[in-house]
Amino acid sequence: MSALSLHKRIEENTGLLIFGILLVSAIGGLVQILPVLNQKSLQAPSTNTQPYTAVELTGRDIYIREGCSVCHSQQVRPLIAEVERYGPYSRAGEFVYDRPFLWGSKRTGPDLHRVGGKFSDDWHRIHLIDPRAVIPESIMPGYPWLAKREAHRAGDIVAKMTALRTLGTPYTDEQIAQAEADLEGLLEIDTLIAYLQMLGTGLDEEIAR
Amino acid sequence: MATTHSSQDSADIYEDTVVIRLIQFSVLWAVIAMTAGVYISAELLWPTMDFGQFWLSFGRLRPLHTNGIIFGFGVSALMATAFYSVQRTSHVRLFAPKLAWFCAYAWQLIILLGGLSLLAGWTSTKEYAELEWPFDIAIAVVWVLFGVVFFGTIARRKIRPIYISNWFYGALIIVIAMLHIVNNLAIPVTFGKSYSLYAGAQDAVVQWWYGHNAVGFLLTGGFLGMMYYFLPKHSGRPIWSYRLSVVAFWAFTYSYIWAGPHHLHYSAIPEWVQSLAVVMSVILLAPSWATMINGIMTVSTAWEKLRTDPALKFIVLSLAFYGLATFEGPMMSFPSVNVVSHFTDWTIGHVHSGALGWNAMITYGTFYFMAPRLVGVPLYSVRLANIHFWLALAGTMLYIVAMWGAGVSQGLLWLSVDEIGELSFSFKDIMASMQPFYALRLIAGLIFLAGTCLMAYNLSKTLVGRKAVVVKPPPVDPAYAIGKEAAV
Ligand code: HEM
């Protein structure tokens, strides 16, 4: 029984046990995760997918800060009912500038990946401040404070875009230089709406019809 | 018993005071984080319960609930039980007791400040890895030190074999360190903001490799370490099959890691990754159930103790829920089931059948077992512990049933289309029909929380104001003692 005697050595030696656990648990990651990280096609943007503008990026980071993703997915599955309800299913190329991804795991509210253009800016404004003003039975929380805070205070936009550029997002020097001016005079809620309105608009033309 | 002793003496007694402190912290976090769970349950019924306060908003309280439970309650309990059992299975005092104390307190500080930072909106949004980079670094450091104390103790053990519970705690420490570091790699922007090193679909795959295995190696593996020490100890029976535990351990460690992408069915990640995850998820059922059977068979000759002993009742019942959750999990990873369950409250029900039924219950049983022994007095009230048992069982059952009801109907109604391919129900109507289920879940949570508060009272009456009993390691059977050739 050599398997058992090998095991006897492992279970009597701290170093071997540590090494054994590390080895056995790492195999899955090496075989399954590393190839995904090396797959270039997952990093290629769809033809219409652009890096987030300064305003959209600020809105996206507010979406993150407020935890919208605990109730909303951004991942339309390729199922008849789902495409019918939300729109074309999600493609990998649409997410290449998403750090982090915001696919979510729970739909307390509807999927938002194709929400861009579905409602007017004014609808969103009323809805975000008090969802029950438009949908009486809604269980979504209201976000009145977003309409009071100035957007340029929501984070250092130049530092953010510079960090993203380091990671590979193709921002130009002009875009970064212009960023603070872009946020001038906007409230947090304006940037969030700008983000919601561009969601799902990065699809390839022929798919989007 | 609580005599003062010279440093000479204390070198060969168990360091148990740190265990007591960790139990108290763990219970405190349980009460706080479950209160947060009850509060967000109520918010889904009365959405204005955040009173326009950003820090009471659902999106911020939910991560507080999950992190408070997993890292506050769960990890404190794992540290407590690991420190308690590694000394007793190694027949030596903890290695570097001061470092153990440092880990215990540094961890509490991380949870406290981390919790506040979540309320402030510092979050990466990656589930169970929400804490931002300053906390990630602190966690990595404390975690490694935890490993130093733990493996240091094992390396100085007086008995040749390393007992099975220690493998599970060891896997917890090693694998979580690996997952935590890889998943949280990011470029900091400010103290409360960073951008993930990975983007889009790749980020999703890394996150669920982490997320699934945080459940696997922390909420499952770590707590199996508890099971392997406390169940045999408490029932007074040796583990039923040693060989089965060897095989199950390695199968578990090998196969768990692959199953993460079952959280990403029908998504934009490569298809082969999804298929592989299904296969591995189904395989995972074998080691999971092997372990459960091993546990149940271990107590099978000690059933009579179940009648009188609430601690053992909790532990045995937790195994049943472990079996349920590890059966349901592989089923939910079949694409045909997942298509219904994904994104719904079914997932929430699945999570909590494991969380309440397995994690919380085995911890409760273990605390009821350890507390009286640590201070050398009987439990303050066995009656209260028995009441707690029934409250915990009732709360868990009600929670699961409510979420199955909610989840299955959500899943089916969302997918339902009529003959001409039109959707049968609007999202809004389905959402509105969830209210009775959410009300039941709120009641379930209140019942479960009430039980937890009873335990907090019972344990504090047992522990507070008492000193740890002085325990010396018993002599080791010479057949197993480490001889001259002592390999570490
Ligand atoms: C009083 C008991 C508890 C109550 C009332 C409660 C309630 C909740 C609620 C309302 C949610 C959010 C569900 C949603 O978004 O629709 C949640 C999520 C969660 N809870 Fe609890 N909980 C309790 C105990 C626990 C325990 C003991 C654990 C872990 C050991 C736990 C782990 C989690 C996790 C991991 C999630 C996230 C699930 C996911 O994203 O799939 N909970 N809980």
XYZ file of C-alpha atoms and ligand atoms in Angstrom:
740
model
C 0.000 0.000 0.000
C 2.354 2.691 -1.155
C -0.388 5.325 -1.342
C -1.020 4.898 2.342
C 2.631 4.957 3.267
C 3.101 8.115 1.222
C 0.193 9.520 3.110
C 1.725 8.496 6.396
C 4.726 10.639 5.552
C 2.567 13.613 4.673
C 0.475 13.375 7.792
C 3.563 13.225 9.966
C 5.395 16.135 8.426
C 4.147 19.715 8.681
C 6.123 20.953 5.680
C 4.925 18.140 3.438
C 1.341 18.680 4.506
C 1.530 22.385 3.689
C 3.150 21.633 0.359
C 0.627 18.916 -0.450
C -2.351 21.168 0.230
C -0.864 23.996 -1.801
C -0.124 21.725 -4.726
C -3.450 19.909 -4.811
C -5.516 23.067 -4.447
C -3.481 25.003 -7.003
C -3.998 22.540 -9.864
C -7.556 23.648 -10.538
C -6.554 27.280 -10.630
C -3.628 26.651 -12.931
C -5.561 24.566 -15.417
C -8.813 26.482 -15.361
C -8.130 30.098 -14.373
C -4.773 30.834 -15.977
C -5.909 29.977 -19.527
C -8.878 32.299 -19.073
C -6.561 35.089 -17.993
C -4.454 34.481 -21.078
C -7.352 34.355 -23.503
C -6.924 37.501 -25.583
C -10.418 37.320 -27.097
C -11.836 38.119 -23.659
C -9.930 41.405 -23.727
C -11.059 42.529 -27.194
C -13.763 45.219 -27.052
C -16.943 44.927 -29.131
C -16.866 47.434 -31.984
C -19.028 49.992 -30.198
C -17.504 49.564 -26.762
C -15.571 52.642 -25.648
C -13.785 53.418 -22.388
C -16.073 55.173 -19.885
C -16.012 58.950 -20.137
C -15.086 60.924 -17.024
C -18.772 61.469 -16.279
C -19.789 57.840 -16.859
C -16.864 56.578 -14.839
C -17.874 58.783 -11.920
C -21.411 57.468 -12.223
C -20.191 53.900 -12.339
C -18.140 54.360 -9.195
C -21.217 55.771 -7.458
C -23.144 52.688 -8.598
C -20.376 50.675 -6.931
C -20.332 52.809 -3.790
C -24.095 52.547 -3.281
C -24.085 48.797 -3.838
C -26.652 48.824 -6.656
C -25.124 45.531 -7.797
C -26.448 43.645 -4.760
C -29.933 43.949 -6.285
C -29.256 44.370 -9.993
C -27.436 42.067 -12.380
C -25.781 43.282 -15.575
C -25.758 40.013 -17.399
C -28.507 39.150 -19.846
C -28.510 35.397 -20.428
C -29.072 33.895 -23.893
C -32.611 32.677 -23.107
C -35.792 33.533 -24.999
C -37.570 35.040 -22.025
C -34.537 36.991 -20.974
C -33.805 38.464 -24.404
C -37.488 39.310 -24.667
C -37.487 41.043 -21.290
C -34.170 42.854 -21.391
C -32.692 42.847 -24.899
C -29.774 41.164 -26.694
C -27.790 38.872 -24.431
C -24.479 40.085 -23.005
C -21.188 39.553 -24.893
C -17.742 39.356 -23.309
C -16.453 42.189 -25.488
C -18.835 44.659 -23.865
C -17.190 44.303 -20.467
C -13.535 44.778 -21.278
C -13.304 48.169 -19.529
C -15.234 46.991 -16.445
C -13.012 47.043 -13.370
C -14.474 45.368 -11.432
C -17.144 43.461 -13.386
C -20.666 44.195 -12.136
C -22.607 41.147 -13.295
C -24.166 40.640 -9.864
C -25.685 37.477 -8.423
C -29.178 38.505 -7.346
C -32.080 40.115 -9.174
C -34.124 41.781 -6.515
C -34.562 44.396 -9.221
C -34.417 43.836 -13.001
C -31.245 43.306 -14.995
C -29.726 46.631 -15.999
C -27.320 45.660 -18.758
C -29.661 46.926 -21.522
C -31.272 49.722 -19.542
C -29.476 52.429 -21.534
C -32.003 54.483 -23.496
C -34.993 52.634 -22.019
C -36.162 55.583 -19.893
C -35.675 59.342 -20.051
C -33.156 61.117 -17.846
C -36.019 62.726 -15.957
C -37.634 59.363 -15.275
C -34.339 58.129 -13.797
C -33.971 61.271 -11.713
C -37.380 60.893 -10.107
C -36.988 57.140 -9.778
C -33.565 57.304 -8.128
C -34.635 59.920 -5.606
C -37.872 58.134 -4.753
C -38.659 54.921 -6.664
C -42.196 54.844 -5.258
C -42.975 58.128 -6.999
C -43.049 56.211 -10.305
C -43.533 52.571 -9.283
C -45.784 52.569 -6.194
C -45.064 48.956 -5.214
C -41.279 49.271 -5.723
C -39.005 47.909 -2.982
C -35.952 49.726 -4.296
C -34.372 52.163 -1.802
C -34.402 55.869 -2.584
C -31.160 57.779 -3.070
C -32.048 61.394 -2.276
C -28.509 62.310 -1.279
C -27.275 61.773 -4.838
C -29.181 64.881 -5.896
C -27.431 66.978 -3.257
C -23.771 66.116 -3.681
C -21.472 67.570 -6.302
C -19.981 65.030 -8.680
C -16.413 66.291 -8.621
C -16.265 65.468 -4.896
C -17.039 61.812 -5.517
C -13.373 60.975 -6.032
C -10.230 62.204 -7.716
C -11.162 61.708 -11.360
C -7.696 62.391 -12.719
C -6.137 59.839 -10.389
C -8.819 57.342 -11.344
C -8.345 57.709 -15.084
C -4.588 57.608 -14.706
C -4.831 54.390 -12.682
C -7.093 52.861 -15.325
C -4.699 53.905 -18.052
C -1.932 52.103 -16.205
C -4.113 49.003 -16.365
C -4.565 49.379 -20.109
C -7.677 51.496 -20.661
C -6.771 53.646 -23.714
C -7.438 57.117 -22.308
C -5.761 59.983 -24.163
C -3.906 62.794 -22.414
C -6.630 65.204 -23.539
C -9.388 63.077 -22.030
C -7.607 63.057 -18.699
C -6.788 66.764 -18.867
C -10.423 67.510 -19.692
C -11.878 65.237 -16.984
C -12.306 67.767 -14.191
C -13.949 70.272 -16.493
C -16.359 67.546 -17.670
C -17.638 67.081 -14.134
C -18.007 70.797 -13.527
C -21.476 71.705 -12.291
C -22.807 68.137 -12.300
C -24.434 66.439 -9.327
C -23.732 62.819 -8.422
C -27.129 61.797 -9.737
C -26.350 63.282 -13.177
C -23.268 61.146 -13.557
C -25.116 58.026 -12.384
C -27.828 58.659 -14.966
C -25.190 59.168 -17.659
C -23.771 55.776 -16.724
C -27.185 54.085 -16.753
C -27.975 55.612 -20.148
C -24.836 54.231 -21.775
C -25.254 50.734 -20.299
C -25.526 48.075 -22.962
C -24.978 50.444 -25.864
C -21.564 49.017 -26.698
C -22.895 46.115 -28.728
C -21.620 45.388 -32.232
C -23.835 47.128 -34.810
C -25.160 44.064 -36.580
C -26.214 42.426 -33.287
C -27.863 45.588 -32.042
C -29.809 45.699 -35.329
C -7.344 26.498 39.732
C -6.651 30.014 38.609
C -3.387 30.155 40.447
C -0.557 32.351 39.354
C 2.301 30.491 37.888
C 5.840 31.318 36.953
C 6.733 31.642 33.293
C 8.468 28.306 33.700
C 5.133 26.603 34.385
C 3.108 28.414 31.797
C 5.359 27.050 29.079
C 3.632 23.718 29.368
C 0.010 24.636 29.926
C -2.472 25.318 27.165
C -3.062 28.943 26.239
C -6.845 29.032 26.578
C -7.610 32.612 27.588
C -7.244 33.739 23.984
C -9.782 31.070 23.039
C -12.284 32.470 25.521
C -11.810 35.980 24.203
C -12.275 34.845 20.598
C -15.488 33.032 21.495
C -16.827 36.210 23.047
C -15.939 38.268 19.999
C -17.453 35.683 17.708
C -20.749 35.733 19.598
C -20.764 39.518 19.565
C -20.322 39.600 15.772
C -23.003 36.938 15.382
C -25.510 39.161 17.168
C -24.487 42.299 15.280
C -24.309 40.750 11.817
C -27.530 38.771 12.210
C -29.254 41.938 13.389
C -28.055 43.499 10.136
C -29.503 40.458 8.305
C -32.846 40.945 10.017
C -32.740 44.644 9.229
C -32.162 44.158 5.503
C -34.890 41.510 5.494
C -37.203 44.199 6.850
C -36.006 46.714 4.262
C -37.214 44.411 1.505
C -40.684 44.719 3.046
C -40.530 48.385 4.005
C -38.027 50.008 1.653
C -38.143 53.350 3.439
C -36.641 51.841 6.556
C -33.307 53.439 5.663
C -34.875 56.787 6.626
C -32.943 58.554 3.879
C -29.650 57.737 5.635
C -26.996 56.558 3.191
C -25.356 54.254 5.742
C -28.625 52.405 6.397
C -29.156 51.809 2.680
C -29.688 48.179 1.614
C -26.733 48.210 -0.768
C -24.348 49.067 2.074
C -25.912 47.023 4.883
C -25.983 43.790 2.889
C -22.180 43.537 2.582
C -21.968 44.465 6.266
C -24.180 41.472 7.000
C -22.196 39.029 4.869
C -18.754 40.224 5.925
C -19.745 40.558 9.579
C -21.018 36.991 9.633
C -18.326 35.310 7.565
C -15.274 37.181 8.826
C -16.464 38.416 12.218
C -18.512 35.506 13.528
C -17.098 32.759 11.312
C -13.382 33.476 11.334
C -13.319 34.379 15.046
C -14.991 31.037 15.746
C -12.518 29.246 13.477
C -9.558 30.901 15.188
C -10.958 30.027 18.617
C -11.573 26.390 17.763
C -8.319 26.049 15.824
C -6.309 27.367 18.764
C -8.219 25.158 21.181
C -7.943 21.957 19.183
C -4.448 22.342 17.734
C -2.999 22.467 21.241
C -4.919 19.400 22.336
C -4.121 17.381 19.228
C -0.450 18.368 19.365
C -0.008 18.068 23.131
C 1.795 21.413 23.341
C 1.040 25.001 24.232
C 0.351 27.358 21.311
C 3.433 28.448 19.478
C 4.056 32.170 20.136
C 1.020 32.874 22.357
C 1.626 36.618 22.145
C 1.321 36.401 18.391
C -1.928 34.499 18.828
C -3.243 37.355 20.977
C -2.110 39.837 18.377
C -3.960 37.941 15.648
C -7.097 37.773 17.756
C -7.234 41.505 18.457
C -5.911 42.706 15.099
C -8.625 40.646 13.441
C -11.350 42.283 15.536
C -10.003 45.707 14.650
C -10.064 44.839 10.946
C -13.678 43.691 11.196
C -14.740 46.759 13.152
C -13.061 49.326 10.906
C -13.811 47.286 7.810
C -17.497 47.219 8.720
C -17.527 50.974 9.167
C -15.730 51.421 5.839
C -18.455 49.396 4.112
C -21.089 51.720 5.546
C -19.015 54.635 4.270
C -19.200 53.162 0.769
C -15.661 51.857 0.487
C -16.177 48.690 -1.467
C -14.771 46.692 -4.334
C -18.255 45.071 -4.806
C -16.621 41.688 -5.293
C -18.741 39.430 -3.111
C -17.152 38.473 0.232
C -14.106 40.464 -0.887
C -15.780 43.869 -0.635
C -13.250 45.370 1.755
C -10.910 47.810 0.048
C -7.168 47.427 -0.377
C -5.910 48.772 2.995
C -8.011 46.092 4.703
C -6.966 43.474 2.171
C -3.351 44.047 3.076
C -4.083 43.960 6.813
C -6.078 40.749 6.368
C -3.243 39.121 4.420
C -0.727 39.993 7.148
C -2.869 38.783 10.056
C -3.790 35.665 8.114
C -0.148 34.745 7.571
C 0.560 35.308 11.274
C -2.416 33.083 12.121
C -0.725 30.472 9.938
C 2.565 30.956 11.783
C 0.906 30.323 15.156
C -1.031 27.353 13.837
C 1.679 25.573 11.879
C 4.265 26.553 14.494
C 2.223 24.672 17.070
C 1.932 21.629 14.824
C 5.644 21.675 14.096
C 6.359 21.441 17.843
C 3.831 18.704 18.489
C 4.659 15.797 20.785
C 2.769 13.198 18.811
C 3.745 11.894 15.401
C 0.549 11.935 13.342
C -1.019 15.306 12.558
C -4.659 14.868 13.490
C -7.217 15.196 10.674
C -8.937 18.317 12.031
C -5.631 20.112 11.584
C -5.503 19.307 7.894
C -8.784 21.073 7.405
C -7.714 24.091 9.426
C -4.426 23.993 7.527
C -6.214 23.949 4.172
C -8.341 26.847 5.380
C -5.286 28.925 6.154
C -3.318 28.090 3.015
C -6.031 28.158 0.396
C -7.774 31.271 1.705
C -4.438 33.089 1.689
C -3.921 32.146 -1.957
C -7.444 33.086 -3.023
C -7.503 36.322 -1.066
C -4.263 37.623 -2.476
C -4.944 36.728 -6.096
C -8.533 37.959 -6.169
C -7.819 41.285 -4.489
C -4.946 42.399 -6.697
C -5.767 45.973 -7.652
C -4.323 49.394 -8.310
C -5.139 51.783 -5.455
C -6.485 55.221 -6.309
C -7.300 56.548 -2.842
C -7.654 54.845 0.540
C -11.202 53.831 -0.207
C -10.945 53.092 -3.918
C -9.007 50.805 -6.188
C -9.419 49.244 -9.620
C -9.218 45.491 -10.098
C -6.255 44.129 -11.981
C -8.704 42.021 -13.983
C -11.524 43.305 -16.157
C -14.914 42.059 -17.304
C -15.316 38.343 -17.977
C -11.834 37.581 -16.653
C -12.551 39.447 -13.439
C -15.758 37.434 -13.099
C -13.906 34.140 -13.396
C -11.281 35.157 -10.833
C -13.924 36.487 -8.451
C -15.978 33.296 -8.462
C -12.878 31.168 -8.179
C -12.418 33.139 -4.972
C -16.067 33.440 -3.967
C -16.933 29.801 -4.357
C -13.824 28.633 -2.575
C -14.207 31.098 0.254
C -17.393 29.137 0.829
C -15.472 25.923 0.157
C -12.428 26.322 2.328
C -13.740 28.724 4.960
C -17.433 27.964 5.469
C -17.075 24.286 4.553
C -13.465 23.159 5.081
C -12.775 25.248 8.156
C -15.955 24.128 9.845
C -15.202 20.507 8.918
C -12.055 20.980 10.987
C -14.378 21.829 13.863
C -16.460 18.757 13.132
C -13.484 16.402 13.040
C -12.240 17.534 16.420
C -15.380 18.242 18.422
C -17.679 15.507 17.205
C -15.437 12.565 18.217
C -14.358 14.400 21.347
C -17.850 15.144 22.427
C -19.489 11.865 21.570
C -16.566 10.001 23.097
C -16.163 7.893 19.956
C -13.187 7.772 17.598
C -13.799 8.947 14.047
C -15.646 6.129 12.257
C -13.298 5.647 9.309
C -9.869 7.155 9.230
C -9.292 6.054 5.638
C -12.485 7.646 4.468
C -11.428 10.915 6.040
C -8.053 10.767 4.263
C -9.611 10.136 0.876
C -12.395 12.658 1.410
C -9.960 15.359 2.468
C -7.791 15.168 -0.623
C -10.728 14.740 -2.964
C -12.359 17.758 -1.383
C -9.219 19.906 -1.611
C -8.640 18.917 -5.199
C -12.125 19.219 -6.628
C -13.593 22.216 -4.818
C -11.324 24.676 -6.582
C -12.765 23.879 -10.001
C -16.402 24.532 -9.245
C -16.433 28.346 -9.020
C -17.641 29.100 -12.559
C -20.971 27.373 -11.803
C -21.860 30.848 -10.514
C -21.492 32.079 -14.096
C -23.705 29.789 -16.172
C -25.066 31.279 -19.400
C -22.690 34.202 -19.025
C -20.038 35.540 -21.365
C -17.241 33.336 -20.013
C -15.855 30.492 -22.167
C -18.181 27.513 -22.422
C -15.592 24.888 -21.525
C -15.027 26.639 -18.195
C -18.731 26.390 -17.381
C -18.939 22.716 -18.394
C -15.890 21.803 -16.368
C -17.419 23.508 -13.360
C -20.590 21.421 -13.694
C -18.638 18.172 -13.799
C -16.508 19.120 -10.810
C -19.523 20.332 -8.844
C -21.181 16.952 -9.243
C -17.997 15.110 -8.301
C -17.827 17.270 -5.209
C -20.911 15.575 -3.870
C -18.856 12.430 -3.173
C -16.287 13.810 -0.718
C -18.941 16.036 0.843
C -21.241 13.165 1.619
C -18.387 10.860 2.546
C -17.488 13.332 5.257
C -21.059 13.632 6.416
C -21.439 9.854 6.590
C -18.185 9.624 8.496
C -19.529 12.099 11.019
C -22.942 10.497 11.393
C -21.424 7.002 11.785
C -19.112 8.374 14.440
C -22.026 9.337 16.676
C -24.159 6.379 15.651
C -23.238 4.467 18.783
C -23.761 7.441 21.044
C -27.344 8.372 20.173
C -28.393 8.275 23.818
C -26.248 11.344 24.479
C -28.323 13.273 21.998
C -31.279 13.247 24.308
C -29.563 15.065 27.121
C -26.882 17.156 25.519
C -27.787 20.294 23.573
C -24.217 20.810 22.345
C -24.158 17.409 20.660
C -27.651 17.947 19.278
C -26.499 21.106 17.533
C -23.476 19.384 16.039
C -25.394 16.384 14.759
C -28.191 18.497 13.318
C -25.626 20.705 11.606
C -24.349 17.626 9.784
C -27.817 16.990 8.423
C -27.991 20.524 7.032
C -24.466 20.149 5.691
C -25.711 17.115 3.806
C -28.714 19.018 2.505
C -26.711 22.025 1.318
C -23.981 19.932 -0.308
C -26.641 17.979 -2.164
C -28.541 21.053 -3.272
C -25.355 22.794 -4.473
C -24.399 20.252 -7.147
C -28.052 20.113 -8.254
C -28.084 23.882 -8.694
C -24.988 23.726 -10.834
C -26.780 21.729 -13.535
C -27.552 24.296 -16.236
C -31.168 23.127 -16.445
C -31.730 23.825 -12.745
C -29.467 26.844 -12.625
C -31.463 28.522 -15.341
C -34.334 28.719 -12.857
C -32.424 29.220 -9.609
C -29.786 31.738 -10.668
C -30.384 35.371 -9.652
C -33.354 34.339 -7.462
C -34.031 33.924 -3.763
C -33.468 30.213 -4.220
C -29.762 31.003 -4.049
C -30.368 32.953 -0.852
C -32.232 29.949 0.566
C -29.383 27.650 -0.437
C -26.803 29.935 1.149
C -28.700 30.110 4.415
C -29.430 26.390 4.654
C -25.662 26.100 4.824
C -25.122 29.291 6.782
C -27.735 28.844 9.487
C -28.097 25.072 9.441
C -24.461 24.124 9.111
C -22.104 26.989 10.022
C -24.069 28.639 12.776
C -25.342 25.421 14.339
C -22.024 23.591 14.471
C -20.473 26.712 15.953
C -23.205 26.952 18.572
C -22.742 23.310 19.512
C -19.005 23.767 19.725
C -19.321 26.884 21.902
C -21.710 25.128 24.277
C -19.167 22.325 24.472
C -16.081 24.474 24.992
C -17.328 27.245 27.260
C -17.988 25.189 30.414
C -14.783 23.203 29.940
C -12.692 26.325 29.443
C -13.669 27.812 32.787
C -14.396 24.628 34.706
C -18.037 25.239 35.626
C -21.208 23.737 34.184
C -23.056 25.648 31.484
C -25.151 28.382 33.122
C -28.398 26.944 31.772
C -28.905 23.734 29.827
C -32.595 24.597 29.593
C -31.876 27.809 27.719
C -29.519 25.941 25.412
C -32.299 23.463 24.661
C -34.700 26.278 23.897
C -32.025 27.777 21.660
C -31.790 24.498 19.793
C -35.479 24.533 18.890
C -35.430 28.209 17.971
C -32.443 27.637 15.683
C -34.101 24.663 14.015
C -37.409 26.458 13.551
C -35.743 29.627 12.239
C -33.615 27.713 9.750
C -36.472 25.605 8.408
C -38.758 28.581 8.010
C -36.016 30.587 6.277
C -35.283 27.832 3.765
C -38.918 27.104 2.997
C -39.714 30.793 2.498
C -36.791 31.263 0.124
C -37.532 28.117 -1.831
C -41.042 29.398 -2.329
C -39.839 32.817 -3.352
C -36.978 31.586 -5.511
C -38.742 28.858 -7.449
C -41.681 31.105 -8.252
C -39.406 33.995 -9.291
C -37.350 31.701 -11.473
C -40.311 30.112 -13.230
C -42.365 33.286 -13.607
C -39.471 35.279 -15.060
C -38.932 32.594 -17.707
C -42.569 32.030 -18.510
C -43.634 32.988 -22.066
C -46.967 32.343 -23.801
C -47.609 30.574 -27.155
C -46.598 33.561 -29.249
C -43.409 34.133 -27.279
C -44.605 37.075 -25.203
C -43.662 37.329 -21.544
C -46.454 36.155 -19.272
C -45.635 38.367 -16.284
C -44.081 41.775 -15.750
C -41.088 42.069 -13.466
C -43.008 44.429 -11.243
C -45.847 41.971 -10.595
C -43.463 39.154 -9.758
C -41.578 41.484 -7.406
C -44.787 42.489 -5.666
C -45.820 38.851 -5.164
C -42.690 38.192 -3.092
C -43.922 40.088 -0.050
C -45.444 37.125 1.869
C -42.230 35.152 1.430
C -40.124 38.076 2.588
C -42.373 38.460 5.620
C -41.880 34.784 6.499
C -38.123 35.197 6.107
C -38.170 38.183 8.430
C -39.970 36.114 11.071
C -37.504 33.267 10.526
C -34.602 35.653 11.001
C -36.097 37.070 14.185
C -36.546 33.578 15.611
C -32.991 32.624 14.716
C -31.616 35.864 16.119
C -33.601 35.407 19.346
C -31.926 32.028 19.799
C -28.536 33.545 19.195
C -29.208 36.213 21.822
C -30.199 33.504 24.320
C -26.862 31.858 23.668
C -25.015 35.140 24.091
C -26.656 35.534 27.516
C -26.047 31.918 28.491
C -22.394 31.978 27.462
C -21.679 35.315 29.082
C -23.191 34.025 32.345
C -20.911 31.019 32.019
C -17.721 32.816 30.999
C -17.656 36.352 32.297
C -15.574 36.904 35.417
C -14.026 33.444 35.307
C -10.460 32.509 34.517
C -9.381 29.758 32.164
C -8.760 26.424 33.835
C -5.101 25.468 33.884
C -4.718 22.454 31.612
C -1.484 20.594 31.084
C -0.957 18.405 28.033
C -1.548 14.757 28.962
C 1.298 12.307 28.343
C 1.514 10.915 24.825
C 1.111 7.205 24.149
C 4.736 6.113 23.566
C 3.722 4.275 20.395
C 2.892 7.625 18.801
C 5.333 9.892 20.590
C 7.854 11.802 18.570
C 11.230 10.189 19.044
C 14.727 11.418 18.365
C 14.295 11.342 14.624
C 11.405 13.822 15.110
C 10.561 15.130 11.700
C 8.785 18.467 11.896
C -30.666 36.022 11.569
C -30.188 35.330 10.595
C -30.012 35.869 9.181
C -30.830 36.675 8.417
C -32.180 37.263 8.801
C -30.178 36.871 7.152
C -30.693 37.634 6.105
C -30.084 37.850 4.883
C -30.596 38.664 3.809
C -31.909 39.437 3.846
C -29.725 38.614 2.772
C -29.832 39.333 1.426
C -30.709 38.554 0.514
C -31.040 39.305 -0.725
O -30.212 40.058 -1.260
O -32.184 39.152 -1.198
C -28.640 37.756 3.175
C -27.562 37.416 2.370
C -26.516 36.588 2.774
N -26.351 36.027 4.045
Fe -27.662 36.120 5.592
N -28.998 36.181 7.148
C -28.845 35.564 8.374
C -27.788 34.777 8.781
C -26.684 34.474 8.004
C -25.592 33.624 8.409
C -25.454 32.914 9.753
C -24.710 33.592 7.353
C -23.364 32.859 7.180
C -22.806 31.993 7.967
C -25.257 34.398 6.306
C -24.657 34.577 5.071
C -25.187 35.298 4.016
C -24.593 35.375 2.708
C -23.288 34.697 2.269
C -25.431 36.183 1.916
C -25.241 36.552 0.428
C -25.950 35.545 -0.413
C -25.705 35.684 -1.904
O -25.268 36.723 -2.380
O -25.968 34.716 -2.638
N -26.451 34.921 6.726
N -28.874 37.296 4.467
